PDB file of C-alpha atoms in Angstrom:
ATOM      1  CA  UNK V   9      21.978  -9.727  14.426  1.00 39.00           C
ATOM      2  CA  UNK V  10      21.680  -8.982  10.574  1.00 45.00           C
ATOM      3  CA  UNK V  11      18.764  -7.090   9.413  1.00 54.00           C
ATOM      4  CA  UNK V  12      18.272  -8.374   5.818  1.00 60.00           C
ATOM      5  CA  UNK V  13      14.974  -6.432   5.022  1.00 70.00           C
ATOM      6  CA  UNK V  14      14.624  -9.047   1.881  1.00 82.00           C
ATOM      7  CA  UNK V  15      14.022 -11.711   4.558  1.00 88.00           C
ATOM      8  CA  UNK V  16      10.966 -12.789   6.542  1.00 96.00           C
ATOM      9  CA  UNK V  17       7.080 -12.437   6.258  1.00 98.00           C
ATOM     10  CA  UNK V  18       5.457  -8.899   5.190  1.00 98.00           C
ATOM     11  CA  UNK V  19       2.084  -7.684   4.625  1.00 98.00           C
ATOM     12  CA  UNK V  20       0.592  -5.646   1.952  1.00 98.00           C
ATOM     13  CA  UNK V  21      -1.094  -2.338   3.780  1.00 98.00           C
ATOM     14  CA  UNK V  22      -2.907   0.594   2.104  1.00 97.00           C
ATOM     15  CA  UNK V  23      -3.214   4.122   3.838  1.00 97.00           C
ATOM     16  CA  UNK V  24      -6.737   6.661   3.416  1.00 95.00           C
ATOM     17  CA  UNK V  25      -5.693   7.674   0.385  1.00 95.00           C
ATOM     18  CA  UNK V  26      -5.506   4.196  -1.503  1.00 95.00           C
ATOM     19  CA  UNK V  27      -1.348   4.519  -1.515  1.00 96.00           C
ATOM     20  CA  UNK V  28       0.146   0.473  -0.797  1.00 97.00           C
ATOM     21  CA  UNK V  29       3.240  -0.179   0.434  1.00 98.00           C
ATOM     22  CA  UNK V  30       4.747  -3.452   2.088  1.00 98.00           C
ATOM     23  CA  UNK V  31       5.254  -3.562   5.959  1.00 98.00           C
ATOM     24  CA  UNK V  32       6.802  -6.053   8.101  1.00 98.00           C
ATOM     25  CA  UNK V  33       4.123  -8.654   9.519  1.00 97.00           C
ATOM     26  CA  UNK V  34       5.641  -8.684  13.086  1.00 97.00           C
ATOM     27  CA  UNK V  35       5.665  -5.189  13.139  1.00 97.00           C
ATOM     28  CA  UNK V  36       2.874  -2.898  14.478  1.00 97.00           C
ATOM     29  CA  UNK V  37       1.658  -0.699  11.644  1.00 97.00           C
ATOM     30  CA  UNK V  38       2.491   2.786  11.742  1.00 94.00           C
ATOM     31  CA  UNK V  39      -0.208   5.368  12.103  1.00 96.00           C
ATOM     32  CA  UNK V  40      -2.735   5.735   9.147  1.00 96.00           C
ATOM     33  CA  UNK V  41      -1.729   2.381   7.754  1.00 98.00           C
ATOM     34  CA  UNK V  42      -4.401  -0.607   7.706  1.00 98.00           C
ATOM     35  CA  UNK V  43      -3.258  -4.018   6.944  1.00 98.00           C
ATOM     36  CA  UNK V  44      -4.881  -5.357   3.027  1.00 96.00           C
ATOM     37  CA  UNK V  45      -5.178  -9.001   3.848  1.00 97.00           C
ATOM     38  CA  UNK V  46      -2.009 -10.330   1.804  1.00 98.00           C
ATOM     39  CA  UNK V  47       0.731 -11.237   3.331  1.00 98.00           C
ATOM     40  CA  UNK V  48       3.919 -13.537   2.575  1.00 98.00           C
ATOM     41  CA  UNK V  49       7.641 -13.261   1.299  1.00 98.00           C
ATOM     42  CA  UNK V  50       8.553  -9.884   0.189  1.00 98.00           C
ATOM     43  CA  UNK V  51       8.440 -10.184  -3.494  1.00 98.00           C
ATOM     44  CA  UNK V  52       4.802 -11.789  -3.153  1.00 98.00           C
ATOM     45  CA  UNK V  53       3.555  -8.573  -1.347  1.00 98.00           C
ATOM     46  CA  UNK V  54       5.259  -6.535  -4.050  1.00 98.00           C
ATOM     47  CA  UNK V  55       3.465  -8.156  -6.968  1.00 98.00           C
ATOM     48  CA  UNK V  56       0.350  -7.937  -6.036  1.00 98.00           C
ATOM     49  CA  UNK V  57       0.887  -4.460  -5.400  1.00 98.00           C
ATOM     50  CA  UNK V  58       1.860  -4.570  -9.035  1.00 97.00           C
ATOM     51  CA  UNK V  59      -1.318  -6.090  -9.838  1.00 97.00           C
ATOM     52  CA  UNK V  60      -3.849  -3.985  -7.576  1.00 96.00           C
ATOM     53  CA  UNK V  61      -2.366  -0.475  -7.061  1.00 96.00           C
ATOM     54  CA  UNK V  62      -3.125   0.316 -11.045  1.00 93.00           C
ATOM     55  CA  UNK V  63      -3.525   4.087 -10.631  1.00 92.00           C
ATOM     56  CA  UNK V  64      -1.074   5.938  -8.477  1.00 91.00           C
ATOM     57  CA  UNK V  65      -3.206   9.149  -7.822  1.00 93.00           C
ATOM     58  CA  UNK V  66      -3.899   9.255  -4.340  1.00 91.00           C
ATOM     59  CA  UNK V  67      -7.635   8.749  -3.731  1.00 92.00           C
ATOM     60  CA  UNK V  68      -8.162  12.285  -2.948  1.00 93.00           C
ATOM     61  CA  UNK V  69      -6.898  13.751  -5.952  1.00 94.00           C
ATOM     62  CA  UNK V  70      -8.736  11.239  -8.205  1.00 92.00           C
ATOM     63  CA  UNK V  71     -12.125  12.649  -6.489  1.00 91.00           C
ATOM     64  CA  UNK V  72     -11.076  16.158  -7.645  1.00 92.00           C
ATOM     65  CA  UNK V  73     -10.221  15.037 -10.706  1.00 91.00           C
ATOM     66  CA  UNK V  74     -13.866  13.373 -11.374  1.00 90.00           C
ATOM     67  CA  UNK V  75     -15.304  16.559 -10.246  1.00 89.00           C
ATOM     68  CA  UNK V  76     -13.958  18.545 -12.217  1.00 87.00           C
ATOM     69  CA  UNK V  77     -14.661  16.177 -14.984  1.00 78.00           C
ATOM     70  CA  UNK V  78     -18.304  16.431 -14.099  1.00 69.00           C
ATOM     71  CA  UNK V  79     -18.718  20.182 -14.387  1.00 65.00           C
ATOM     72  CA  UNK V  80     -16.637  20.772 -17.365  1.00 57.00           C
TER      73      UNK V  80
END
């Protein structure tokens, strides 16, 4: 059997702190991993990643960061 990871149907899934990242659909998700709603051919998932995932803070750093904002 040949894995070719280009192949077959993913998903788009986003962890807790707003991070994406493309997953196999006929795998189970790993731990802290929630499925988006798009799924599809690999380059599919990857472009809408392009088009949603516009800041690459992680959420919990972008929360400091508007803190901070607010008391300066």
């Amino acid at each position: 059997m040949t894995d070719n990871t280009d192949e077959g149907v993913f998903r788009v899934v986003r962890n807790d702190e707003e991070q994406y990242s493309i997953w196999p659909a006929d795998r189970e998700l790993p731990s802290g991993w929630h499925a988006e709603g798009t799924e599809g051919p690999k380059q599919h998932c990857l472009d809408h990643i392009g088009l949603v995932w516009t800041d690459m803070r992680p959420r919990s750093l972008r929360e400091r960061m508007a803190q901070v904002g607010e008391s300066a």
